Amino acid sequence: MDDCIREEIRALKAYEVPSAEGMVKLDAMENPYRLPPSLQEDLGRRLAALDINRYPDANPERLKALLRQAMGIPSGAALVLGNGSDELIQMLALAVAKPGAVVLGVEPSFVMFRMIATFVGMRYVGVPLRPDFSVDGPALLEAVRRERPALTFVANPNNPTGNHFDPEAIDAVIRHSPGLVVVDEAYYPFADHSFLPRLLASPNLLVMRTVSKLGLAGIRLGLLAGPPAVLDQVDKVRLPYNISVLDQAAAQEVLSRPAVLQEQASRIREQRGVLAERLAGVAGVTVFPSAANFLLFRVAQASRVFEGLRHRGILIKNLSAAHPLLADCLRVTVGTPEENRQFLQALQDTLK
Ligand SMILES: *Cc1c(COP(=O)(O)O)cnc(C)c1O
């Protein structure tokens, strides 16, 4: 039976999601805050009244209009919705996967870029970042010229490093790329700048966003904004009804009161500063700058520190074996002030 599974799929390690039961969960860049009780009740009523015996709206125009408004999408841009931005990455890859076509990215970055390239049989080329995690502009441009990528992904701010890249370097990639360039703005609620204002000036630029990091990771909803000529084609590989009735309604209910999640995001940004400062004050810890809702830090014997935290009920992400540039690096999501305090206490106890 194994013989019928493609070699490159058998060689893959499945995307791992560790159990977080009973733990302080700071591993997955989730917003730690729940919805206010009145909104929970409105949401419950709305979901109860849905026709779940019917297929979802296949082209939810009202939800799209709400997302345009909430995110400031330029009016000439088209939108495609995905079941999380992961599905959009997959749709893009499916649409361009000619034999021999290349997906380009930087390394280390979001692992799904490489995984999905493999799923669809494309070659993935990752250009290493510099040791300070800034983008190596000349090396990236050289890769664009050499590989002629059909699809380039730039997560900005980047995951797992948390930093913004030099916008000029990204602009150069957009200008010189023969293929599509996707700026993945999953962390836009916590970021300092966006590529949305440049959208329609470049025929090959797409901006991808998700509501996951904003506070709705449990509904699966991402969006791709860009030129209609491109997105009309990408939309053809979207499976019908990819956004469920429940997801559509929940997004509408919550996003029609945008101040709720915006306020939570601003608390998270504030706590990011507090946590970064306290973490940097722990002896032996180096914290990297972040424009996202997590912090990357380096500490000697990171795997042992990770295990020590886990024993103390704190789940973060161990990246020390993920890429040579991430040696001894761990990533912690910014939680509530109380969760952050517990994390710092457990870290200090572990390091003792
Ligand atoms: C978390 C993350 C995503 C995934 O978003 P979903 O919408 O939850 O699928 C995409 N890109 C980056 C860079 C991320 O960190």
mmCIF file of C-alpha atoms in Angstrom, residues 13-157:
data_model
loop_
_atom_site.group_PDB
_atom_site.id
_atom_site.type_symbol
_atom_site.label_atom_id
_atom_site.label_comp_id
_atom_site.label_asym_id
_atom_site.label_seq_id
_atom_site.Cartn_x
_atom_site.Cartn_y
_atom_site.Cartn_z
ATOM 1 C CA LYS A 13 7.147 14.938 9.028
ATOM 2 C CA ALA A 14 3.491 15.707 9.806
ATOM 3 C CA TYR A 15 2.738 19.187 11.151
ATOM 4 C CA GLU A 16 2.869 18.563 14.863
ATOM 5 C CA VAL A 17 0.394 20.045 17.332
ATOM 6 C CA PRO A 18 1.332 19.096 20.918
ATOM 7 C CA SER A 19 -1.362 18.601 23.522
ATOM 8 C CA ALA A 20 -1.763 21.644 25.756
ATOM 9 C CA GLU A 21 -4.308 20.248 28.170
ATOM 10 C CA GLY A 22 -4.063 21.900 31.557
ATOM 11 C CA MET A 23 -1.114 24.035 30.488
ATOM 12 C CA VAL A 24 -0.521 27.744 30.076
ATOM 13 C CA LYS A 25 -0.682 27.771 26.293
ATOM 14 C CA LEU A 26 1.851 30.155 24.798
ATOM 15 C CA ASP A 27 2.926 28.135 21.765
ATOM 16 C CA ALA A 28 0.634 29.089 18.875
ATOM 17 C CA MET A 29 0.280 32.895 18.719
ATOM 18 C CA GLU A 30 -3.313 32.809 19.878
ATOM 19 C CA ASN A 31 -4.999 35.850 21.390
ATOM 20 C CA PRO A 32 -5.361 34.902 25.081
ATOM 21 C CA TYR A 33 -8.558 36.882 25.638
ATOM 22 C CA ARG A 34 -12.104 35.614 25.297
ATOM 23 C CA LEU A 35 -14.996 37.618 23.883
ATOM 24 C CA PRO A 36 -16.927 39.843 26.290
ATOM 25 C CA PRO A 37 -20.023 38.044 27.710
ATOM 26 C CA SER A 38 -22.564 40.203 25.836
ATOM 27 C CA LEU A 39 -20.878 39.411 22.530
ATOM 28 C CA GLN A 40 -20.737 35.716 23.454
ATOM 29 C CA GLU A 41 -24.495 35.777 23.979
ATOM 30 C CA ASP A 42 -25.189 37.571 20.702
ATOM 31 C CA LEU A 43 -22.938 35.103 18.940
ATOM 32 C CA GLY A 44 -24.741 32.158 20.519
ATOM 33 C CA ARG A 45 -28.115 33.465 19.437
ATOM 34 C CA ARG A 46 -26.900 34.120 15.915
ATOM 35 C CA LEU A 47 -25.328 30.698 15.519
ATOM 36 C CA ALA A 48 -28.428 28.978 16.950
ATOM 37 C CA ALA A 49 -30.621 30.557 14.276
ATOM 38 C CA LEU A 50 -28.501 29.443 11.304
ATOM 39 C CA ASP A 51 -29.699 27.097 8.591
ATOM 40 C CA ILE A 52 -27.001 24.495 9.069
ATOM 41 C CA ASN A 53 -29.029 22.140 6.925
ATOM 42 C CA ARG A 54 -28.067 24.383 3.983
ATOM 43 C CA TYR A 55 -24.727 24.793 2.266
ATOM 44 C CA PRO A 56 -22.925 28.011 3.130
ATOM 45 C CA ASP A 57 -23.152 31.131 0.993
ATOM 46 C CA ALA A 58 -20.605 30.284 -1.716
ATOM 47 C CA ASN A 59 -19.639 33.921 -2.216
ATOM 48 C CA PRO A 60 -20.282 35.750 1.051
ATOM 49 C CA GLU A 61 -20.383 39.349 -0.182
ATOM 50 C CA ARG A 62 -21.430 40.842 3.138
ATOM 51 C CA LEU A 63 -18.586 39.151 4.958
ATOM 52 C CA LYS A 64 -16.171 40.310 2.271
ATOM 53 C CA ALA A 65 -17.447 43.885 2.589
ATOM 54 C CA LEU A 66 -16.962 43.721 6.343
ATOM 55 C CA LEU A 67 -13.406 42.406 5.943
ATOM 56 C CA ARG A 68 -12.624 45.128 3.394
ATOM 57 C CA GLN A 69 -13.811 47.737 5.817
ATOM 58 C CA ALA A 70 -12.156 46.212 8.898
ATOM 59 C CA MET A 71 -8.793 45.848 7.152
ATOM 60 C CA GLY A 72 -8.801 48.809 4.769
ATOM 61 C CA ILE A 73 -8.531 46.778 1.559
ATOM 62 C CA PRO A 74 -8.273 49.135 -1.477
ATOM 63 C CA SER A 75 -11.555 49.172 -3.374
ATOM 64 C CA GLY A 76 -10.076 48.087 -6.722
ATOM 65 C CA ALA A 77 -8.617 44.925 -5.202
ATOM 66 C CA ALA A 78 -10.351 41.550 -5.460
ATOM 67 C CA LEU A 79 -10.706 39.259 -2.441
ATOM 68 C CA VAL A 80 -10.558 35.481 -2.121
ATOM 69 C CA LEU A 81 -11.432 33.908 1.223
ATOM 70 C CA GLY A 82 -9.774 30.783 2.533
ATOM 71 C CA ASN A 83 -10.353 28.309 5.330
ATOM 72 C CA GLY A 84 -7.486 29.925 7.154
ATOM 73 C CA SER A 85 -4.622 31.434 5.195
ATOM 74 C CA ASP A 86 -3.144 27.933 5.060
ATOM 75 C CA GLU A 87 -5.823 27.056 2.524
ATOM 76 C CA LEU A 88 -4.975 30.173 0.501
ATOM 77 C CA ILE A 89 -1.321 29.142 0.377
ATOM 78 C CA GLN A 90 -2.470 25.779 -0.930
ATOM 79 C CA MET A 91 -4.770 27.365 -3.529
ATOM 80 C CA LEU A 92 -1.953 29.582 -4.787
ATOM 81 C CA ALA A 93 0.410 26.647 -5.047
ATOM 82 C CA LEU A 94 -2.186 24.519 -6.850
ATOM 83 C CA ALA A 95 -2.795 27.301 -9.357
ATOM 84 C CA VAL A 96 0.884 27.706 -10.331
ATOM 85 C CA ALA A 97 2.211 24.139 -9.955
ATOM 86 C CA LYS A 98 3.522 23.548 -13.466
ATOM 87 C CA PRO A 99 6.186 20.837 -13.719
ATOM 88 C CA GLY A 100 9.466 22.369 -12.566
ATOM 89 C CA ALA A 101 7.894 25.534 -11.126
ATOM 90 C CA VAL A 102 9.538 26.943 -7.996
ATOM 91 C CA VAL A 103 8.231 28.408 -4.735
ATOM 92 C CA LEU A 104 10.667 30.911 -3.212
ATOM 93 C CA GLY A 105 10.855 32.053 0.392
ATOM 94 C CA VAL A 106 13.287 33.054 3.096
ATOM 95 C CA GLU A 107 14.552 30.770 5.835
ATOM 96 C CA PRO A 108 13.593 30.457 8.607
ATOM 97 C CA SER A 109 9.992 31.375 7.933
ATOM 98 C CA PHE A 110 6.497 29.926 8.152
ATOM 99 C CA VAL A 111 6.845 26.157 7.633
ATOM 100 C CA MET A 112 3.636 25.783 5.626
ATOM 101 C CA PHE A 113 5.215 27.561 2.613
ATOM 102 C CA ARG A 114 7.659 24.706 2.196
ATOM 103 C CA MET A 115 5.226 21.960 3.202
ATOM 104 C CA ILE A 116 2.527 23.039 0.771
ATOM 105 C CA ALA A 117 5.063 23.384 -2.060
ATOM 106 C CA THR A 118 5.906 19.741 -1.362
ATOM 107 C CA PHE A 119 2.218 18.742 -1.246
ATOM 108 C CA VAL A 120 1.700 20.004 -4.797
ATOM 109 C CA GLY A 121 4.998 18.670 -6.164
ATOM 110 C CA MET A 122 6.794 22.022 -6.470
ATOM 111 C CA ARG A 123 10.417 22.694 -5.623
ATOM 112 C CA TYR A 124 10.898 25.034 -2.661
ATOM 113 C CA VAL A 125 13.923 27.319 -2.494
ATOM 114 C CA GLY A 126 14.628 29.039 0.817
ATOM 115 C CA VAL A 127 17.106 31.938 0.934
ATOM 116 C CA PRO A 128 18.720 32.164 4.391
ATOM 117 C CA LEU A 129 18.145 35.309 6.428
ATOM 118 C CA ARG A 130 21.125 37.031 7.977
ATOM 119 C CA PRO A 131 22.068 35.978 11.535
ATOM 120 C CA ASP A 132 20.129 38.996 12.873
ATOM 121 C CA PHE A 133 17.119 37.685 10.856
ATOM 122 C CA SER A 134 17.106 40.636 8.470
ATOM 123 C CA VAL A 135 16.500 39.799 4.834
ATOM 124 C CA ASP A 136 19.557 39.386 2.614
ATOM 125 C CA GLY A 137 18.281 41.548 -0.254
ATOM 126 C CA PRO A 138 21.049 40.806 -2.797
ATOM 127 C CA ALA A 139 20.865 37.037 -2.141
ATOM 128 C CA LEU A 140 17.086 37.090 -2.499
ATOM 129 C CA LEU A 141 17.249 39.004 -5.785
ATOM 130 C CA GLU A 142 19.928 36.642 -7.044
ATOM 131 C CA ALA A 143 17.568 33.726 -6.228
ATOM 132 C CA VAL A 144 14.736 35.465 -8.089
ATOM 133 C CA ARG A 145 16.958 35.794 -11.175
ATOM 134 C CA ARG A 146 18.277 32.237 -10.916
ATOM 135 C CA GLU A 147 15.077 30.371 -10.056
ATOM 136 C CA ARG A 148 12.425 32.486 -11.825
ATOM 137 C CA PRO A 149 9.926 31.560 -9.047
ATOM 138 C CA ALA A 150 6.269 31.199 -9.960
ATOM 139 C CA LEU A 151 5.369 32.083 -6.377
ATOM 140 C CA THR A 152 7.265 33.894 -3.634
ATOM 141 C CA PHE A 153 6.128 34.114 -0.016
ATOM 142 C CA VAL A 154 7.330 36.801 2.364
ATOM 143 C CA ALA A 155 5.831 36.752 5.857
ATOM 144 C CA ASN A 156 6.059 40.312 7.177
ATOM 145 C CA PRO A 157 6.375 40.397 10.167
#
